[in-house]
Amino acid sequence: MRFSLNSETSGTKKENAAILDELEMITEEKFSNCFQCAKCSAGCPASEYMDLYPHQVILMAKLGLFERIFESKSIWICTCCFACGSRCPQDLDPARIMEGFRLIALRKTESRPEVYPFKGEIPRQAYVAHYRKNFK
Ligand code: SF4
Ligand code: SF4
């Protein structure tokens, strides 16, 4: 199933500013502090299953490319393990940013993508978080 949102999330400057405001309010994270070192992505146990790495999600947000994020599987694959935030030299928490995008997506649509990303050996914690989040 393709994950799509309506035109509320497509690209005017005003709409993008509104999404960024909503995200910063939900997450209490300052996106502009990210300098794209990618340490968050390097330590993410689920990154191999993502079509956008955590640092790329933040970059897309900074560029106002929200449609690309909402179409991505990555915000649903994130297991909320918080490994990314522990590595960030800028004291950002990409896990909260992923959560913020999920919240906004759920507010705007009742559908979710069907995401079954995990094959082979992954951390048990990742399985538990993934299934708790996607199948409750
Ligand atoms: S580790 Fe922090 S500063 Fe580096 S890319 Fe990730 S969020 Fe940005
Ligand atoms: S919280 Fe999500 S984005 Fe961060 S390291 Fe864990 S799985 Fe990756």
PDB file of C-alpha atoms and ligand atoms in Angstrom:
ATOM      1  CA  MET A   1       0.000   0.000   0.000  1.00  0.00           C
ATOM      2  CA  ARG A   2       1.363   3.358  -0.954  1.00  0.00           C
ATOM      3  CA  PHE A   3       1.488   5.890   1.838  1.00  0.00           C
ATOM      4  CA  SER A   4       0.201   9.240   0.733  1.00  0.00           C
ATOM      5  CA  LEU A   5      -1.024  12.406   2.295  1.00  0.00           C
ATOM      6  CA  ASN A   6      -3.261  14.969   0.709  1.00  0.00           C
ATOM      7  CA  SER A   7      -2.225  18.333  -0.644  1.00  0.00           C
ATOM      8  CA  GLU A   8      -2.048  19.813   2.861  1.00  0.00           C
ATOM      9  CA  THR A   9       1.498  18.543   3.049  1.00  0.00           C
ATOM     10  CA  SER A  10       2.787  19.621  -0.315  1.00  0.00           C
ATOM     11  CA  GLY A  11       5.155  22.350  -0.619  1.00  0.00           C
ATOM     12  CA  THR A  12       4.153  26.001  -0.283  1.00  0.00           C
ATOM     13  CA  LYS A  13       6.453  27.989   1.959  1.00  0.00           C
ATOM     14  CA  LYS A  14       3.578  28.710   4.332  1.00  0.00           C
ATOM     15  CA  GLU A  15       2.584  25.052   4.597  1.00  0.00           C
ATOM     16  CA  ASN A  16       6.178  23.932   5.083  1.00  0.00           C
ATOM     17  CA  ALA A  17       6.736  26.529   7.793  1.00  0.00           C
ATOM     18  CA  ALA A  18       3.590  25.292   9.538  1.00  0.00           C
ATOM     19  CA  ILE A  19       4.813  21.681   9.480  1.00  0.00           C
ATOM     20  CA  LEU A  20       8.242  22.676  10.790  1.00  0.00           C
ATOM     21  CA  ASP A  21       6.636  24.735  13.574  1.00  0.00           C
ATOM     22  CA  GLU A  22       4.407  21.794  14.504  1.00  0.00           C
ATOM     23  CA  LEU A  23       7.396  19.437  14.508  1.00  0.00           C
ATOM     24  CA  GLU A  24       9.553  21.683  16.651  1.00  0.00           C
ATOM     25  CA  MET A  25       6.681  22.103  19.085  1.00  0.00           C
ATOM     26  CA  ILE A  26       6.020  18.335  19.303  1.00  0.00           C
ATOM     27  CA  THR A  27       9.666  17.292  19.495  1.00  0.00           C
ATOM     28  CA  GLU A  28      11.262  20.291  21.225  1.00  0.00           C
ATOM     29  CA  GLU A  29      14.165  19.712  18.826  1.00  0.00           C
ATOM     30  CA  LYS A  30      15.855  22.532  16.917  1.00  0.00           C
ATOM     31  CA  PHE A  31      16.429  21.189  13.404  1.00  0.00           C
ATOM     32  CA  SER A  32      18.721  24.029  12.424  1.00  0.00           C
ATOM     33  CA  ASN A  33      21.313  22.752  14.934  1.00  0.00           C
ATOM     34  CA  CYS A  34      21.950  19.646  12.817  1.00  0.00           C
ATOM     35  CA  PHE A  35      25.165  19.998  10.817  1.00  0.00           C
ATOM     36  CA  GLN A  36      24.759  16.695   8.942  1.00  0.00           C
ATOM     37  CA  CYS A  37      27.645  14.740  10.440  1.00  0.00           C
ATOM     38  CA  ALA A  38      25.567  11.529  10.002  1.00  0.00           C
ATOM     39  CA  LYS A  39      26.732  10.005  13.289  1.00  0.00           C
ATOM     40  CA  CYS A  40      23.085   9.273  14.081  1.00  0.00           C
ATOM     41  CA  SER A  41      22.693   7.208  10.921  1.00  0.00           C
ATOM     42  CA  ALA A  42      26.005   5.420  11.435  1.00  0.00           C
ATOM     43  CA  GLY A  43      24.794   4.105  14.790  1.00  0.00           C
ATOM     44  CA  CYS A  44      21.222   3.316  13.817  1.00  0.00           C
ATOM     45  CA  PRO A  45      20.505  -0.459  14.035  1.00  0.00           C
ATOM     46  CA  ALA A  46      17.592  -0.143  11.597  1.00  0.00           C
ATOM     47  CA  SER A  47      19.283   2.046   8.985  1.00  0.00           C
ATOM     48  CA  GLU A  48      19.880  -0.791   6.530  1.00  0.00           C
ATOM     49  CA  TYR A  49      16.114  -1.136   6.180  1.00  0.00           C
ATOM     50  CA  MET A  50      15.467   2.568   5.708  1.00  0.00           C
ATOM     51  CA  ASP A  51      15.056   4.367   2.402  1.00  0.00           C
ATOM     52  CA  LEU A  52      16.032   7.650   4.102  1.00  0.00           C
ATOM     53  CA  TYR A  53      18.659   7.601   6.832  1.00  0.00           C
ATOM     54  CA  PRO A  54      17.955   9.567  10.012  1.00  0.00           C
ATOM     55  CA  HIS A  55      20.287  12.434   9.068  1.00  0.00           C
ATOM     56  CA  GLN A  56      18.634  12.557   5.643  1.00  0.00           C
ATOM     57  CA  VAL A  57      15.186  12.847   7.234  1.00  0.00           C
ATOM     58  CA  ILE A  58      16.458  15.894   9.113  1.00  0.00           C
ATOM     59  CA  LEU A  59      18.011  17.335   5.962  1.00  0.00           C
ATOM     60  CA  MET A  60      14.742  16.883   4.032  1.00  0.00           C
ATOM     61  CA  ALA A  61      12.906  18.644   6.842  1.00  0.00           C
ATOM     62  CA  LYS A  62      15.343  21.539   6.770  1.00  0.00           C
ATOM     63  CA  LEU A  63      14.828  21.799   2.997  1.00  0.00           C
ATOM     64  CA  GLY A  64      11.050  21.661   3.345  1.00  0.00           C
ATOM     65  CA  LEU A  65      10.804  18.374   1.416  1.00  0.00           C
ATOM     66  CA  PHE A  66       8.174  16.925   3.736  1.00  0.00           C
ATOM     67  CA  GLU A  67       6.373  14.959   1.052  1.00  0.00           C
ATOM     68  CA  ARG A  68       9.526  12.903   0.570  1.00  0.00           C
ATOM     69  CA  ILE A  69       9.621  12.134   4.298  1.00  0.00           C
ATOM     70  CA  PHE A  70       5.963  11.180   4.525  1.00  0.00           C
ATOM     71  CA  GLU A  71       6.356   8.854   1.548  1.00  0.00           C
ATOM     72  CA  SER A  72       9.386   7.219   3.143  1.00  0.00           C
ATOM     73  CA  LYS A  73       9.263   3.986   5.157  1.00  0.00           C
ATOM     74  CA  SER A  74      11.927   5.227   7.514  1.00  0.00           C
ATOM     75  CA  ILE A  75       9.696   7.013  10.038  1.00  0.00           C
ATOM     76  CA  TRP A  76       7.795   3.734  10.517  1.00  0.00           C
ATOM     77  CA  ILE A  77      10.874   1.548  10.616  1.00  0.00           C
ATOM     78  CA  CYS A  78      12.538   3.557  13.396  1.00  0.00           C
ATOM     79  CA  THR A  79      12.386   1.437  16.551  1.00  0.00           C
ATOM     80  CA  CYS A  80      12.749   4.281  19.077  1.00  0.00           C
ATOM     81  CA  CYS A  81      15.928   2.748  20.458  1.00  0.00           C
ATOM     82  CA  PHE A  82      17.489   6.223  21.024  1.00  0.00           C
ATOM     83  CA  ALA A  83      20.940   5.118  19.841  1.00  0.00           C
ATOM     84  CA  CYS A  84      21.026   8.079  17.460  1.00  0.00           C
ATOM     85  CA  GLY A  85      20.514  10.724  20.119  1.00  0.00           C
ATOM     86  CA  SER A  86      23.271   9.296  22.289  1.00  0.00           C
ATOM     87  CA  ARG A  87      25.747   9.857  19.428  1.00  0.00           C
ATOM     88  CA  CYS A  88      24.715  13.332  18.348  1.00  0.00           C
ATOM     89  CA  PRO A  89      27.357  16.005  19.002  1.00  0.00           C
ATOM     90  CA  GLN A  90      24.667  18.664  18.720  1.00  0.00           C
ATOM     91  CA  ASP A  91      22.475  17.137  21.423  1.00  0.00           C
ATOM     92  CA  LEU A  92      19.647  16.464  18.992  1.00  0.00           C
ATOM     93  CA  ASP A  93      17.407  13.438  19.294  1.00  0.00           C
ATOM     94  CA  PRO A  94      16.458  12.024  15.876  1.00  0.00           C
ATOM     95  CA  ALA A  95      14.251   9.426  17.604  1.00  0.00           C
ATOM     96  CA  ARG A  96      11.969  12.235  18.770  1.00  0.00           C
ATOM     97  CA  ILE A  97      12.026  13.729  15.284  1.00  0.00           C
ATOM     98  CA  MET A  98      10.950  10.394  13.776  1.00  0.00           C
ATOM     99  CA  GLU A  99       8.210  10.193  16.392  1.00  0.00           C
ATOM    100  CA  GLY A 100       7.110  13.721  15.532  1.00  0.00           C
ATOM    101  CA  PHE A 101       6.751  12.849  11.873  1.00  0.00           C
ATOM    102  CA  ARG A 102       4.748   9.746  12.754  1.00  0.00           C
ATOM    103  CA  LEU A 103       2.413  11.824  14.886  1.00  0.00           C
ATOM    104  CA  ILE A 104       1.848  14.366  12.136  1.00  0.00           C
ATOM    105  CA  ALA A 105       1.327  11.607   9.568  1.00  0.00           C
ATOM    106  CA  LEU A 106      -1.242   9.896  11.788  1.00  0.00           C
ATOM    107  CA  ARG A 107      -3.051  13.181  12.349  1.00  0.00           C
ATOM    108  CA  LYS A 108      -3.357  13.679   8.614  1.00  0.00           C
ATOM    109  CA  THR A 109      -4.276  10.193   7.521  1.00  0.00           C
ATOM    110  CA  GLU A 110      -5.757   7.091   9.048  1.00  0.00           C
ATOM    111  CA  SER A 111      -3.723   4.743   6.897  1.00  0.00           C
ATOM    112  CA  ARG A 112      -0.244   3.398   7.589  1.00  0.00           C
ATOM    113  CA  PRO A 113       2.196   1.810   5.211  1.00  0.00           C
ATOM    114  CA  GLU A 114       2.608  -1.936   5.378  1.00  0.00           C
ATOM    115  CA  VAL A 115       6.192  -2.172   6.486  1.00  0.00           C
ATOM    116  CA  TYR A 116       7.804  -5.533   7.075  1.00  0.00           C
ATOM    117  CA  PRO A 117      11.451  -4.574   6.863  1.00  0.00           C
ATOM    118  CA  PHE A 118      13.242  -7.003   9.110  1.00  0.00           C
ATOM    119  CA  LYS A 119      14.850 -10.145   7.783  1.00  0.00           C
ATOM    120  CA  GLY A 120      17.630 -12.104   9.417  1.00  0.00           C
ATOM    121  CA  GLU A 121      19.394 -11.084  12.605  1.00  0.00           C
ATOM    122  CA  ILE A 122      18.474  -7.776  14.167  1.00  0.00           C
ATOM    123  CA  PRO A 123      18.447  -6.682  17.815  1.00  0.00           C
ATOM    124  CA  ARG A 124      15.546  -8.165  19.807  1.00  0.00           C
ATOM    125  CA  GLN A 125      14.724  -4.680  21.018  1.00  0.00           C
ATOM    126  CA  ALA A 126      14.179  -3.606  17.426  1.00  0.00           C
ATOM    127  CA  TYR A 127      11.652  -6.398  16.837  1.00  0.00           C
ATOM    128  CA  VAL A 128       9.717  -5.565  19.992  1.00  0.00           C
ATOM    129  CA  ALA A 129       9.589  -1.840  19.327  1.00  0.00           C
ATOM    130  CA  HIS A 130       8.677  -2.312  15.692  1.00  0.00           C
ATOM    131  CA  TYR A 131       5.765  -4.666  16.370  1.00  0.00           C
ATOM    132  CA  ARG A 132       4.533  -2.667  19.354  1.00  0.00           C
ATOM    133  CA  LYS A 133       4.421   0.427  17.199  1.00  0.00           C
ATOM    134  CA  ASN A 134       2.943  -1.029  14.029  1.00  0.00           C
ATOM    135  CA  PHE A 135       0.590  -3.752  15.152  1.00  0.00           C
ATOM    136  CA  LYS A 136      -1.165  -2.560  18.290  1.00  0.00           C
TER     137      LYS A 136
HETATM  138  S1  SF4 B   1      24.294  13.168  14.710  1.00  0.00           S
HETATM  139 FE1  SF4 B   1      23.156  15.062  15.210  1.00  0.00          FE
HETATM  140  S2  SF4 B   1      24.218  16.699  14.096  1.00  0.00           S
HETATM  141 FE2  SF4 B   1      24.905  14.746  13.225  1.00  0.00          FE
HETATM  142  S3  SF4 B   1      23.500  14.409  11.460  1.00  0.00           S
HETATM  143 FE3  SF4 B   1      22.605  13.351  13.238  1.00  0.00          FE
HETATM  144  S4  SF4 B   1      21.193  14.835  14.159  1.00  0.00           S
HETATM  145 FE4  SF4 B   1      22.556  15.975  12.779  1.00  0.00          FE
HETATM  146  S1  SF4 B   2      15.796   5.714  17.435  1.00  0.00           S
HETATM  147 FE1  SF4 B   2      15.246   5.210  15.316  1.00  0.00          FE
HETATM  148  S2  SF4 B   2      16.527   6.521  14.057  1.00  0.00           S
HETATM  149 FE2  SF4 B   2      17.416   6.493  16.112  1.00  0.00          FE
HETATM  150  S3  SF4 B   2      18.970   4.875  16.084  1.00  0.00           S
HETATM  151 FE3  SF4 B   2      17.074   3.955  16.851  1.00  0.00          FE
HETATM  152  S4  SF4 B   2      16.045   3.149  15.039  1.00  0.00           S
HETATM  153 FE4  SF4 B   2      17.614   4.569  14.313  1.00  0.00          FE
END
